Amino acid sequence: MSTGLIATIVVVAVVVILLIVLGVGLYLRRRRQVSLAEEQAEEAKPTKGSYQAGGGFSFSAGTGGSTLTPPRGPGAQPEAQPEPQPEPEPSEPAARPETAGPQGTASPGAAEAPPATRPATPEVTEPETTEPEVTEPEVTEPETTEPETTEPPATTGPGTLDEPDVAAGPQATAPPEAAEPETAERVTTEPAAPEAPTTTDATETVPPSTGTTVAPAAPPEEIPSAEGRLERLRGRLGRSRSTLGQGLLGLLGAGDLDEDSWEEVEDTLLLADLGSATTQEIVGKLRERIAVRGVRTADQARELLREVLVEALGPDMERSVRALAHDDRPAVVLVAGVNGTGKTTTTGKLARVLVADGFVVLLGAADTFRAAAAEQLATWGERAGAETVRGKEGADPASVAFDAVRRGTESGVDAVLLDTAGRLHTKTGLMDELGKVKRVVERQAEVDEVLLVLDATTGQNGLTQARVFSEVVDVTGVVLTKLDGTAKGGIVFQVQRELGVPVKLVGLGEGPDDLAPFEPGAFVDALLK
Ligand SMILES: Nc1nc2c(ncn2[C@@H]2O[C@H](COP(=O)(O)OP(=O)(O)OP(=O)(O)O)[C@@H](O)[C@H]2O)c(=O)[nH]1
């Protein structure tokens, strides 16, 4: 009795245990799969909040919401938009993939590029979905197959020659504005369904731009990482460095300073374009701290100088560029400045940085003064992998800008960058025109960022321009270009002080990647090293 019974009990017990183990195993496996799927779904969501780019570029979402009829969600899947609108525009879906395509190469952040695959996987049920999602990155690879056939070696377009010294408004040179009648031909490519921007403004009529769009034809060229760009470009600050940094270090490191030496310190600061107010403030602080702490060695002098200079640059100012999409529309960035300061170049460089970080960008060529400017911008767009909306030469810049923002909203891009003119073909003041561009754009969406581009080599002239621009368009950030070509890097200090607006970006060369985020500490280090 007992042996048989015991054997049976043992067998039953073993079977029961095996069943339990099997059951637990299955349960755990399923749980793991489900949570993995959730995790990935979360990952796939594009980052729309404040975000610190790997290369030190900082981007954030603007604060403003959309004003009028937000057509659809941004960077997210444009396909999911079907709204009350009965007629879906046929052109957009086609254009979207085009634009999205090249982005994929840039970085894994381009999660939104292939949106079509994602909705196909209803989250929970099939755990197998985990695999297909892993393969997503690969889908983007084919882009690399094509070599950069498109490189026009000249990184920037013509337009070099205009001397930027001309102060703000004067386009007095009166380029024969009558020259181009409205019938001027369109430049290449097919018209992009021009629906009139049915604006209902009493004072301004905005004709449709009958703009054309230029999609990034080929896969964009590879954009190098922006990591540590300011440091890498330190050598470019060479001239400012020897004037300001080395000059001051030589004086302060020399030991006890008499009045003559302090005067020399002052002169050095003034010569580097820091302006008298900033100079006084810096000298005051240096004197005070040297008296309290004493400076015995070159290292102490460097440390003190660094501290005071960084303080003068307002290290706490918010410098992120508001170029990240809102929930229902792209960020809108308006790039303004006098001709020749580097607006188009900066717009192109900024597009590259954003694309490299995985964002979808659309460029608006609202500089309709000369065809070459739009051409130049479109070339930047092609190389970076961004679509460009442009009008014919002489078209109303406001309507081109309007079209660009509408197009960007419809196709769900992350950011629309609008390049504006630095002079005009009509007698309308540049400032009036710029104000109009902003107002018209804001019928659709608030402008998140107004970047004023200033040429660092123009010194005081740049400041005069800056004041005029600020009165009209509420500048939110300054881009100081051509810092590589001046010994007056101190203009950075003055611009911020005068305008109360942070320098957000600096241009350190003509190359496509010679744009750096402005970081006070790194900048001062570059001056003093
Ligand atoms: N050295 C140097 N040159 C720059 C920099 N940024 C722009 N440039 C050059 O400045 C020139 C003018 O640049 P654009 O971008 O055409 O200037 P813009 O303000 O758009 O000019 P308009 O279209 O005439 O209003 C070009 O030759 C650029 O290559 C910079 O940071 N350093």
PDB file of N, CA and C in Angstrom, residues 248-309:
ATOM      1  N   LEU A 248      44.356  91.385 -21.082  1.00  0.00           N
ATOM      2  CA  LEU A 248      43.960  91.543 -19.683  1.00  0.00           C
ATOM      3  C   LEU A 248      44.800  90.661 -18.768  1.00  0.00           C
ATOM      4  N   LEU A 249      45.031  89.452 -19.209  1.00  0.00           N
ATOM      5  CA  LEU A 249      45.820  88.550 -18.368  1.00  0.00           C
ATOM      6  C   LEU A 249      47.218  89.100 -18.153  1.00  0.00           C
ATOM      7  N   GLY A 250      47.764  89.664 -19.198  1.00  0.00           N
ATOM      8  CA  GLY A 250      49.101  90.244 -19.078  1.00  0.00           C
ATOM      9  C   GLY A 250      49.107  91.360 -18.041  1.00  0.00           C
ATOM     10  N   LEU A 251      48.091  92.178 -18.059  1.00  0.00           N
ATOM     11  CA  LEU A 251      48.049  93.314 -17.124  1.00  0.00           C
ATOM     12  C   LEU A 251      47.796  92.853 -15.690  1.00  0.00           C
ATOM     13  N   LEU A 252      46.801  91.988 -15.534  1.00  0.00           N
ATOM     14  CA  LEU A 252      46.441  91.582 -14.178  1.00  0.00           C
ATOM     15  C   LEU A 252      47.498  90.673 -13.554  1.00  0.00           C
ATOM     16  N   GLY A 253      48.122  89.893 -14.387  1.00  0.00           N
ATOM     17  CA  GLY A 253      49.103  88.948 -13.858  1.00  0.00           C
ATOM     18  C   GLY A 253      50.409  89.625 -13.464  1.00  0.00           C
ATOM     19  N   ALA A 254      50.517  90.879 -13.818  1.00  0.00           N
ATOM     20  CA  ALA A 254      51.786  91.557 -13.578  1.00  0.00           C
ATOM     21  C   ALA A 254      51.975  91.967 -12.115  1.00  0.00           C
ATOM     22  N   GLY A 255      51.002  91.678 -11.305  1.00  0.00           N
ATOM     23  CA  GLY A 255      51.164  92.006  -9.884  1.00  0.00           C
ATOM     24  C   GLY A 255      50.421  93.281  -9.533  1.00  0.00           C
ATOM     25  N   ASP A 256      50.948  94.060  -8.603  1.00  0.00           N
ATOM     26  CA  ASP A 256      50.251  95.263  -8.138  1.00  0.00           C
ATOM     27  C   ASP A 256      49.963  96.216  -9.294  1.00  0.00           C
ATOM     28  N   LEU A 257      48.732  96.637  -9.337  1.00  0.00           N
ATOM     29  CA  LEU A 257      48.354  97.514 -10.442  1.00  0.00           C
ATOM     30  C   LEU A 257      48.256  98.955  -9.964  1.00  0.00           C
ATOM     31  N   ASP A 258      48.937  99.835 -10.660  1.00  0.00           N
ATOM     32  CA  ASP A 258      48.776 101.244 -10.327  1.00  0.00           C
ATOM     33  C   ASP A 258      47.671 101.831 -11.212  1.00  0.00           C
ATOM     34  N   GLU A 259      47.442 103.111 -11.038  1.00  0.00           N
ATOM     35  CA  GLU A 259      46.340 103.730 -11.794  1.00  0.00           C
ATOM     36  C   GLU A 259      46.540 103.613 -13.298  1.00  0.00           C
ATOM     37  N   ASP A 260      47.799 103.724 -13.717  1.00  0.00           N
ATOM     38  CA  ASP A 260      48.053 103.614 -15.164  1.00  0.00           C
ATOM     39  C   ASP A 260      47.667 102.239 -15.680  1.00  0.00           C
ATOM     40  N   SER A 261      48.001 101.248 -14.865  1.00  0.00           N
ATOM     41  CA  SER A 261      47.664  99.883 -15.288  1.00  0.00           C
ATOM     42  C   SER A 261      46.158  99.713 -15.372  1.00  0.00           C
ATOM     43  N   TRP A 262      45.439 100.267 -14.411  1.00  0.00           N
ATOM     44  CA  TRP A 262      43.973 100.145 -14.449  1.00  0.00           C
ATOM     45  C   TRP A 262      43.410 100.860 -15.670  1.00  0.00           C
ATOM     46  N   GLU A 263      44.053 101.945 -16.023  1.00  0.00           N
ATOM     47  CA  GLU A 263      43.596 102.639 -17.227  1.00  0.00           C
ATOM     48  C   GLU A 263      43.801 101.764 -18.454  1.00  0.00           C
ATOM     49  N   GLU A 264      44.904 101.070 -18.429  1.00  0.00           N
ATOM     50  CA  GLU A 264      45.172 100.167 -19.552  1.00  0.00           C
ATOM     51  C   GLU A 264      44.135  99.040 -19.608  1.00  0.00           C
ATOM     52  N   VAL A 265      43.790  98.559 -18.438  1.00  0.00           N
ATOM     53  CA  VAL A 265      42.748  97.514 -18.399  1.00  0.00           C
ATOM     54  C   VAL A 265      41.470  98.064 -19.034  1.00  0.00           C
ATOM     55  N   GLU A 266      41.144  99.271 -18.638  1.00  0.00           N
ATOM     56  CA  GLU A 266      39.942  99.907 -19.167  1.00  0.00           C
ATOM     57  C   GLU A 266      40.012 100.043 -20.682  1.00  0.00           C
ATOM     58  N   ASP A 267      41.152 100.530 -21.144  1.00  0.00           N
ATOM     59  CA  ASP A 267      41.307 100.714 -22.596  1.00  0.00           C
ATOM     60  C   ASP A 267      41.173  99.397 -23.341  1.00  0.00           C
ATOM     61  N   THR A 268      41.748  98.376 -22.758  1.00  0.00           N
ATOM     62  CA  THR A 268      41.678  97.065 -23.410  1.00  0.00           C
ATOM     63  C   THR A 268      40.227  96.621 -23.561  1.00  0.00           C
ATOM     64  N   LEU A 269      39.462  96.828 -22.522  1.00  0.00           N
ATOM     65  CA  LEU A 269      38.052  96.432 -22.571  1.00  0.00           C
ATOM     66  C   LEU A 269      37.286  97.274 -23.593  1.00  0.00           C
ATOM     67  N   LEU A 270      37.582  98.561 -23.595  1.00  0.00           N
ATOM     68  CA  LEU A 270      36.881  99.436 -24.536  1.00  0.00           C
ATOM     69  C   LEU A 270      37.233  99.095 -25.974  1.00  0.00           C
ATOM     70  N   LEU A 271      38.519  98.809 -26.179  1.00  0.00           N
ATOM     71  CA  LEU A 271      38.970  98.466 -27.531  1.00  0.00           C
ATOM     72  C   LEU A 271      38.309  97.201 -28.046  1.00  0.00           C
ATOM     73  N   ALA A 272      38.011  96.319 -27.145  1.00  0.00           N
ATOM     74  CA  ALA A 272      37.376  95.060 -27.545  1.00  0.00           C
ATOM     75  C   ALA A 272      35.867  95.209 -27.669  1.00  0.00           C
ATOM     76  N   ASP A 273      35.392  96.450 -27.601  1.00  0.00           N
ATOM     77  CA  ASP A 273      33.974  96.746 -27.809  1.00  0.00           C
ATOM     78  C   ASP A 273      33.045  96.329 -26.680  1.00  0.00           C
ATOM     79  N   LEU A 274      33.536  96.359 -25.476  1.00  0.00           N
ATOM     80  CA  LEU A 274      32.631  96.021 -24.373  1.00  0.00           C
ATOM     81  C   LEU A 274      31.696  97.178 -24.021  1.00  0.00           C
ATOM     82  N   GLY A 275      32.061  98.356 -24.458  1.00  0.00           N
ATOM     83  CA  GLY A 275      31.225  99.511 -24.151  1.00  0.00           C
ATOM     84  C   GLY A 275      31.553 100.046 -22.778  1.00  0.00           C
ATOM     85  N   SER A 276      31.256 101.329 -22.575  1.00  0.00           N
ATOM     86  CA  SER A 276      31.752 101.943 -21.345  1.00  0.00           C
ATOM     87  C   SER A 276      31.045 101.439 -20.090  1.00  0.00           C
ATOM     88  N   ALA A 277      29.757 101.199 -20.179  1.00  0.00           N
ATOM     89  CA  ALA A 277      29.049 100.757 -18.971  1.00  0.00           C
ATOM     90  C   ALA A 277      29.590  99.403 -18.496  1.00  0.00           C
ATOM     91  N   THR A 278      29.720  98.478 -19.419  1.00  0.00           N
ATOM     92  CA  THR A 278      30.211  97.152 -19.032  1.00  0.00           C
ATOM     93  C   THR A 278      31.656  97.252 -18.559  1.00  0.00           C
ATOM     94  N   THR A 279      32.418  98.093 -19.231  1.00  0.00           N
ATOM     95  CA  THR A 279      33.821  98.259 -18.845  1.00  0.00           C
ATOM     96  C   THR A 279      33.924  98.759 -17.399  1.00  0.00           C
ATOM     97  N   GLN A 280      33.142  99.768 -17.100  1.00  0.00           N
ATOM     98  CA  GLN A 280      33.180 100.312 -15.733  1.00  0.00           C
ATOM     99  C   GLN A 280      32.805  99.239 -14.711  1.00  0.00           C
ATOM    100  N   GLU A 281      31.802  98.505 -15.048  1.00  0.00           N
ATOM    101  CA  GLU A 281      31.338  97.473 -14.121  1.00  0.00           C
ATOM    102  C   GLU A 281      32.424  96.418 -13.898  1.00  0.00           C
ATOM    103  N   ILE A 282      33.046  96.014 -14.970  1.00  0.00           N
ATOM    104  CA  ILE A 282      34.058  94.960 -14.852  1.00  0.00           C
ATOM    105  C   ILE A 282      35.286  95.472 -14.087  1.00  0.00           C
ATOM    106  N   VAL A 283      35.720  96.663 -14.434  1.00  0.00           N
ATOM    107  CA  VAL A 283      36.896  97.206 -13.741  1.00  0.00           C
ATOM    108  C   VAL A 283      36.586  97.377 -12.248  1.00  0.00           C
ATOM    109  N   GLY A 284      35.389  97.874 -11.954  1.00  0.00           N
ATOM    110  CA  GLY A 284      34.999  98.040 -10.549  1.00  0.00           C
ATOM    111  C   GLY A 284      35.093  96.722  -9.784  1.00  0.00           C
ATOM    112  N   LYS A 285      34.569  95.688 -10.378  1.00  0.00           N
ATOM    113  CA  LYS A 285      34.573  94.386  -9.697  1.00  0.00           C
ATOM    114  C   LYS A 285      35.988  93.852  -9.543  1.00  0.00           C
ATOM    115  N   LEU A 286      36.772  94.025 -10.589  1.00  0.00           N
ATOM    116  CA  LEU A 286      38.147  93.522 -10.519  1.00  0.00           C
ATOM    117  C   LEU A 286      38.919  94.227  -9.395  1.00  0.00           C
ATOM    118  N   ARG A 287      38.768  95.527  -9.331  1.00  0.00           N
ATOM    119  CA  ARG A 287      39.507  96.290  -8.315  1.00  0.00           C
ATOM    120  C   ARG A 287      39.090  95.846  -6.926  1.00  0.00           C
ATOM    121  N   GLU A 288      37.816  95.740  -6.766  1.00  0.00           N
ATOM    122  CA  GLU A 288      37.278  95.376  -5.462  1.00  0.00           C
ATOM    123  C   GLU A 288      37.776  93.988  -5.034  1.00  0.00           C
ATOM    124  N   ARG A 289      37.681  93.055  -5.928  1.00  0.00           N
ATOM    125  CA  ARG A 289      38.048  91.682  -5.550  1.00  0.00           C
ATOM    126  C   ARG A 289      39.548  91.499  -5.404  1.00  0.00           C
ATOM    127  N   ILE A 290      40.293  92.231  -6.187  1.00  0.00           N
ATOM    128  CA  ILE A 290      41.740  92.131  -6.043  1.00  0.00           C
ATOM    129  C   ILE A 290      42.147  92.712  -4.677  1.00  0.00           C
ATOM    130  N   ALA A 291      41.462  93.803  -4.307  1.00  0.00           N
ATOM    131  CA  ALA A 291      41.783  94.415  -3.012  1.00  0.00           C
ATOM    132  C   ALA A 291      41.483  93.441  -1.872  1.00  0.00           C
ATOM    133  N   VAL A 292      40.383  92.730  -1.988  1.00  0.00           N
ATOM    134  CA  VAL A 292      39.983  91.817  -0.915  1.00  0.00           C
ATOM    135  C   VAL A 292      40.817  90.533  -0.927  1.00  0.00           C
ATOM    136  N   ARG A 293      40.943  89.962  -2.091  1.00  0.00           N
ATOM    137  CA  ARG A 293      41.587  88.647  -2.152  1.00  0.00           C
ATOM    138  C   ARG A 293      43.063  88.693  -2.471  1.00  0.00           C
ATOM    139  N   GLY A 294      43.449  89.705  -3.189  1.00  0.00           N
ATOM    140  CA  GLY A 294      44.840  89.749  -3.652  1.00  0.00           C
ATOM    141  C   GLY A 294      45.028  88.778  -4.806  1.00  0.00           C
ATOM    142  N   VAL A 295      45.868  89.135  -5.706  1.00  0.00           N
ATOM    143  CA  VAL A 295      46.181  88.236  -6.819  1.00  0.00           C
ATOM    144  C   VAL A 295      47.687  88.113  -6.903  1.00  0.00           C
ATOM    145  N   ARG A 296      48.172  86.928  -6.674  1.00  0.00           N
ATOM    146  CA  ARG A 296      49.627  86.737  -6.654  1.00  0.00           C
ATOM    147  C   ARG A 296      50.158  86.011  -7.888  1.00  0.00           C
ATOM    148  N   THR A 297      49.336  85.143  -8.413  1.00  0.00           N
ATOM    149  CA  THR A 297      49.849  84.323  -9.509  1.00  0.00           C
ATOM    150  C   THR A 297      49.014  84.533 -10.770  1.00  0.00           C
ATOM    151  N   ALA A 298      49.578  84.071 -11.866  1.00  0.00           N
ATOM    152  CA  ALA A 298      48.866  84.178 -13.144  1.00  0.00           C
ATOM    153  C   ALA A 298      47.560  83.389 -13.095  1.00  0.00           C
ATOM    154  N   ASP A 299      47.605  82.264 -12.407  1.00  0.00           N
ATOM    155  CA  ASP A 299      46.392  81.443 -12.315  1.00  0.00           C
ATOM    156  C   ASP A 299      45.288  82.152 -11.547  1.00  0.00           C
ATOM    157  N   GLN A 300      45.698  82.815 -10.480  1.00  0.00           N
ATOM    158  CA  GLN A 300      44.688  83.560  -9.703  1.00  0.00           C
ATOM    159  C   GLN A 300      44.097  84.685 -10.555  1.00  0.00           C
ATOM    160  N   ALA A 301      44.956  85.314 -11.306  1.00  0.00           N
ATOM    161  CA  ALA A 301      44.477  86.409 -12.163  1.00  0.00           C
ATOM    162  C   ALA A 301      43.478  85.872 -13.178  1.00  0.00           C
ATOM    163  N   ARG A 302      43.814  84.742 -13.745  1.00  0.00           N
ATOM    164  CA  ARG A 302      42.934  84.140 -14.743  1.00  0.00           C
ATOM    165  C   ARG A 302      41.585  83.762 -14.129  1.00  0.00           C
ATOM    166  N   GLU A 303      41.655  83.194 -12.946  1.00  0.00           N
ATOM    167  CA  GLU A 303      40.432  82.751 -12.278  1.00  0.00           C
ATOM    168  C   GLU A 303      39.517  83.932 -11.958  1.00  0.00           C
ATOM    169  N   LEU A 304      40.134  84.974 -11.449  1.00  0.00           N
ATOM    170  CA  LEU A 304      39.343  86.152 -11.095  1.00  0.00           C
ATOM    171  C   LEU A 304      38.727  86.785 -12.342  1.00  0.00           C
ATOM    172  N   LEU A 305      39.550  86.903 -13.346  1.00  0.00           N
ATOM    173  CA  LEU A 305      39.070  87.506 -14.581  1.00  0.00           C
ATOM    174  C   LEU A 305      37.917  86.687 -15.172  1.00  0.00           C
ATOM    175  N   ARG A 306      38.090  85.412 -15.139  1.00  0.00           N
ATOM    176  CA  ARG A 306      37.043  84.535 -15.667  1.00  0.00           C
ATOM    177  C   ARG A 306      35.729  84.768 -14.932  1.00  0.00           C
ATOM    178  N   GLU A 307      35.860  84.789 -13.622  1.00  0.00           N
ATOM    179  CA  GLU A 307      34.676  84.961 -12.774  1.00  0.00           C
ATOM    180  C   GLU A 307      33.939  86.258 -13.126  1.00  0.00           C
ATOM    181  N   VAL A 308      34.700  87.333 -13.227  1.00  0.00           N
ATOM    182  CA  VAL A 308      34.070  88.638 -13.460  1.00  0.00           C
ATOM    183  C   VAL A 308      33.483  88.725 -14.876  1.00  0.00           C
ATOM    184  N   LEU A 309      34.203  88.196 -15.840  1.00  0.00           N
ATOM    185  CA  LEU A 309      33.693  88.252 -17.218  1.00  0.00           C
ATOM    186  C   LEU A 309      32.443  87.399 -17.391  1.00  0.00           C
TER     187      LEU A 309
END
